[in-house]
N, C-alpha and C. Protein backbone atom coordinates (compact mmCIF):
# COMPACT_ATOMS: atom_id res chain seq x y z
N MET A 1 14.40 6.81 29.14
CA MET A 1 14.27 5.37 28.97
C MET A 1 12.84 4.94 29.34
N LEU A 2 12.28 4.06 28.57
CA LEU A 2 10.94 3.57 28.83
C LEU A 2 10.94 2.60 30.00
N ASN A 3 9.94 2.72 30.81
CA ASN A 3 9.76 1.83 31.96
C ASN A 3 8.65 0.84 31.59
N LYS A 4 8.91 -0.43 31.74
CA LYS A 4 7.93 -1.47 31.40
C LYS A 4 6.61 -1.26 32.15
N ASP A 5 6.68 -0.78 33.38
CA ASP A 5 5.47 -0.57 34.17
C ASP A 5 4.60 0.56 33.61
N ASP A 6 5.18 1.42 32.76
CA ASP A 6 4.42 2.51 32.15
C ASP A 6 3.71 2.09 30.87
N MET A 7 3.93 0.85 30.43
CA MET A 7 3.28 0.36 29.22
C MET A 7 1.99 -0.35 29.62
N LEU A 8 0.86 0.19 29.17
CA LEU A 8 -0.45 -0.32 29.57
C LEU A 8 -1.15 -1.04 28.44
N SER A 9 -1.87 -2.08 28.80
CA SER A 9 -2.77 -2.72 27.84
C SER A 9 -4.03 -1.87 27.77
N LEU A 10 -4.88 -2.18 26.83
CA LEU A 10 -6.15 -1.48 26.71
C LEU A 10 -6.97 -1.63 27.99
N SER A 11 -7.01 -2.82 28.55
CA SER A 11 -7.76 -3.08 29.78
C SER A 11 -7.19 -2.30 30.96
N GLN A 12 -5.87 -2.25 31.06
CA GLN A 12 -5.24 -1.50 32.16
C GLN A 12 -5.53 -0.01 32.03
N ALA A 13 -5.47 0.51 30.82
CA ALA A 13 -5.77 1.92 30.60
C ALA A 13 -7.23 2.21 30.93
N ALA A 14 -8.12 1.32 30.55
CA ALA A 14 -9.55 1.49 30.87
C ALA A 14 -9.76 1.53 32.37
N ASP A 15 -9.11 0.63 33.10
CA ASP A 15 -9.22 0.63 34.57
C ASP A 15 -8.68 1.92 35.16
N LEU A 16 -7.56 2.39 34.65
CA LEU A 16 -6.95 3.61 35.15
C LEU A 16 -7.86 4.82 34.94
N VAL A 17 -8.47 4.89 33.77
CA VAL A 17 -9.33 6.03 33.43
C VAL A 17 -10.72 5.89 34.04
N GLY A 18 -11.14 4.65 34.30
CA GLY A 18 -12.45 4.42 34.89
C GLY A 18 -13.56 4.26 33.87
N VAL A 19 -13.22 3.67 32.72
CA VAL A 19 -14.21 3.42 31.68
C VAL A 19 -14.16 1.95 31.30
N SER A 20 -15.14 1.52 30.53
CA SER A 20 -15.15 0.13 30.08
C SER A 20 -14.07 -0.08 29.01
N ARG A 21 -13.74 -1.33 28.78
CA ARG A 21 -12.75 -1.67 27.76
C ARG A 21 -13.26 -1.23 26.38
N GLN A 22 -14.55 -1.42 26.15
CA GLN A 22 -15.14 -1.02 24.87
C GLN A 22 -15.03 0.50 24.66
N THR A 23 -15.30 1.27 25.70
CA THR A 23 -15.17 2.72 25.61
C THR A 23 -13.72 3.11 25.38
N MET A 24 -12.80 2.44 26.06
CA MET A 24 -11.37 2.74 25.88
C MET A 24 -10.94 2.45 24.46
N ARG A 25 -11.47 1.38 23.86
CA ARG A 25 -11.14 1.07 22.47
C ARG A 25 -11.62 2.19 21.55
N LYS A 26 -12.81 2.73 21.80
CA LYS A 26 -13.32 3.85 20.99
C LYS A 26 -12.43 5.07 21.15
N ILE A 27 -12.01 5.35 22.39
CA ILE A 27 -11.12 6.48 22.65
C ILE A 27 -9.79 6.27 21.93
N ALA A 28 -9.26 5.05 21.98
CA ALA A 28 -7.97 4.74 21.37
C ALA A 28 -8.00 4.91 19.85
N ASN A 29 -9.16 4.86 19.25
CA ASN A 29 -9.28 5.04 17.81
C ASN A 29 -9.22 6.50 17.38
N ALA A 30 -9.21 7.43 18.35
CA ALA A 30 -9.09 8.85 18.02
C ALA A 30 -7.73 9.08 17.38
N SER A 31 -7.69 9.93 16.39
CA SER A 31 -6.45 10.12 15.63
C SER A 31 -5.32 10.71 16.48
N ASP A 32 -5.66 11.43 17.53
CA ASP A 32 -4.62 12.06 18.36
C ASP A 32 -4.31 11.26 19.63
N PHE A 33 -4.86 10.06 19.74
CA PHE A 33 -4.62 9.26 20.94
C PHE A 33 -3.26 8.56 20.86
N PRO A 34 -2.49 8.60 21.96
CA PRO A 34 -1.11 8.08 21.95
C PRO A 34 -1.02 6.56 22.13
N ILE A 35 -1.15 5.82 21.05
CA ILE A 35 -1.02 4.36 21.12
C ILE A 35 0.14 3.90 20.24
N VAL A 36 0.64 2.74 20.58
CA VAL A 36 1.61 2.05 19.73
C VAL A 36 0.96 0.74 19.33
N ARG A 37 0.73 0.58 18.05
CA ARG A 37 0.11 -0.64 17.56
C ARG A 37 1.21 -1.67 17.30
N ILE A 38 1.21 -2.73 18.11
CA ILE A 38 2.19 -3.80 17.99
C ILE A 38 1.82 -4.73 16.83
N SER A 39 0.54 -4.96 16.66
CA SER A 39 0.00 -5.77 15.58
C SER A 39 -1.43 -5.28 15.33
N PRO A 40 -2.12 -5.79 14.33
CA PRO A 40 -3.49 -5.33 14.09
C PRO A 40 -4.42 -5.50 15.30
N ARG A 41 -4.13 -6.47 16.17
CA ARG A 41 -5.01 -6.72 17.32
C ARG A 41 -4.39 -6.32 18.66
N ARG A 42 -3.14 -5.92 18.67
CA ARG A 42 -2.44 -5.62 19.92
C ARG A 42 -1.92 -4.20 19.92
N LEU A 43 -2.29 -3.45 20.97
CA LEU A 43 -1.78 -2.10 21.11
C LEU A 43 -1.29 -1.87 22.53
N VAL A 44 -0.42 -0.90 22.67
CA VAL A 44 0.16 -0.55 23.95
C VAL A 44 -0.02 0.96 24.13
N ILE A 45 -0.31 1.35 25.35
CA ILE A 45 -0.50 2.76 25.67
C ILE A 45 0.56 3.14 26.70
N TYR A 46 1.34 4.16 26.40
CA TYR A 46 2.38 4.63 27.30
C TYR A 46 1.74 5.57 28.32
N ARG A 47 1.77 5.18 29.58
CA ARG A 47 1.04 5.89 30.64
C ARG A 47 1.31 7.40 30.69
N PRO A 48 2.57 7.86 30.67
CA PRO A 48 2.78 9.32 30.70
C PRO A 48 2.12 10.05 29.54
N LYS A 49 2.11 9.44 28.36
CA LYS A 49 1.45 10.06 27.20
C LYS A 49 -0.07 10.05 27.37
N LEU A 50 -0.61 9.00 27.97
CA LEU A 50 -2.05 8.94 28.27
C LEU A 50 -2.42 10.07 29.22
N GLU A 51 -1.65 10.24 30.27
CA GLU A 51 -1.92 11.30 31.25
C GLU A 51 -1.83 12.68 30.61
N GLU A 52 -0.84 12.87 29.75
CA GLU A 52 -0.69 14.14 29.02
C GLU A 52 -1.89 14.37 28.11
N TRP A 53 -2.34 13.33 27.41
CA TRP A 53 -3.49 13.43 26.52
C TRP A 53 -4.75 13.82 27.30
N ILE A 54 -4.93 13.20 28.47
CA ILE A 54 -6.10 13.52 29.30
C ILE A 54 -6.06 14.97 29.74
N ARG A 55 -4.90 15.45 30.18
CA ARG A 55 -4.77 16.86 30.59
C ARG A 55 -5.09 17.79 29.43
N ARG A 56 -4.57 17.48 28.26
CA ARG A 56 -4.80 18.33 27.08
C ARG A 56 -6.28 18.35 26.72
N LYS A 57 -6.93 17.18 26.76
CA LYS A 57 -8.36 17.13 26.44
C LYS A 57 -9.20 17.86 27.48
N SER A 58 -8.82 17.76 28.75
CA SER A 58 -9.61 18.44 29.78
C SER A 58 -9.44 19.95 29.66
N ASP A 59 -8.27 20.41 29.20
CA ASP A 59 -8.07 21.84 28.98
C ASP A 59 -8.90 22.35 27.81
N GLN A 60 -9.22 21.47 26.87
CA GLN A 60 -10.00 21.85 25.70
C GLN A 60 -11.51 21.78 25.95
N SER A 61 -11.90 21.19 27.07
CA SER A 61 -13.33 21.00 27.32
C SER A 61 -14.02 22.33 27.60
N VAL A 62 -15.31 22.31 27.61
CA VAL A 62 -16.11 23.51 27.81
C VAL A 62 -15.72 24.18 29.12
N GLY A 63 -15.43 25.45 29.05
CA GLY A 63 -15.08 26.21 30.25
C GLY A 63 -13.65 25.98 30.71
N GLY A 64 -12.88 25.18 29.99
CA GLY A 64 -11.50 24.95 30.36
C GLY A 64 -11.35 24.17 31.65
N TYR A 65 -12.31 23.33 31.99
CA TYR A 65 -12.27 22.54 33.22
C TYR A 65 -10.97 21.76 33.28
N ASN A 66 -10.27 21.86 34.41
CA ASN A 66 -8.99 21.18 34.53
C ASN A 66 -8.98 20.15 35.65
N GLY A 67 -10.13 19.82 36.18
CA GLY A 67 -10.22 18.80 37.22
C GLY A 67 -10.18 19.37 38.62
N ALA A 68 -9.93 20.66 38.74
CA ALA A 68 -9.87 21.28 40.06
C ALA A 68 -11.30 21.52 40.57
N PRO A 69 -11.53 21.31 41.85
CA PRO A 69 -12.85 21.56 42.40
C PRO A 69 -13.23 23.03 42.34
N GLU A 70 -14.49 23.29 42.13
CA GLU A 70 -14.96 24.68 42.11
C GLU A 70 -15.23 25.16 43.52
N ASP A 71 -15.08 26.47 43.72
CA ASP A 71 -15.37 27.07 45.03
C ASP A 71 -16.82 27.42 45.15
């Protein structure tokens, strides 16, 4: 079941990720980004899918960096 608190606006997702709203909009335009477009100007981002997308992208980055500190 979907939890209302897991539904993020573009601004909320930008704050969570630590980027500007403009940058988040560019990210959201990626074909594999998990958004639900409510209308041409309104979109919703499901937080668990955003977190999954971030993990998948970080696994694909150079060297397979996964966010863990290096020794």
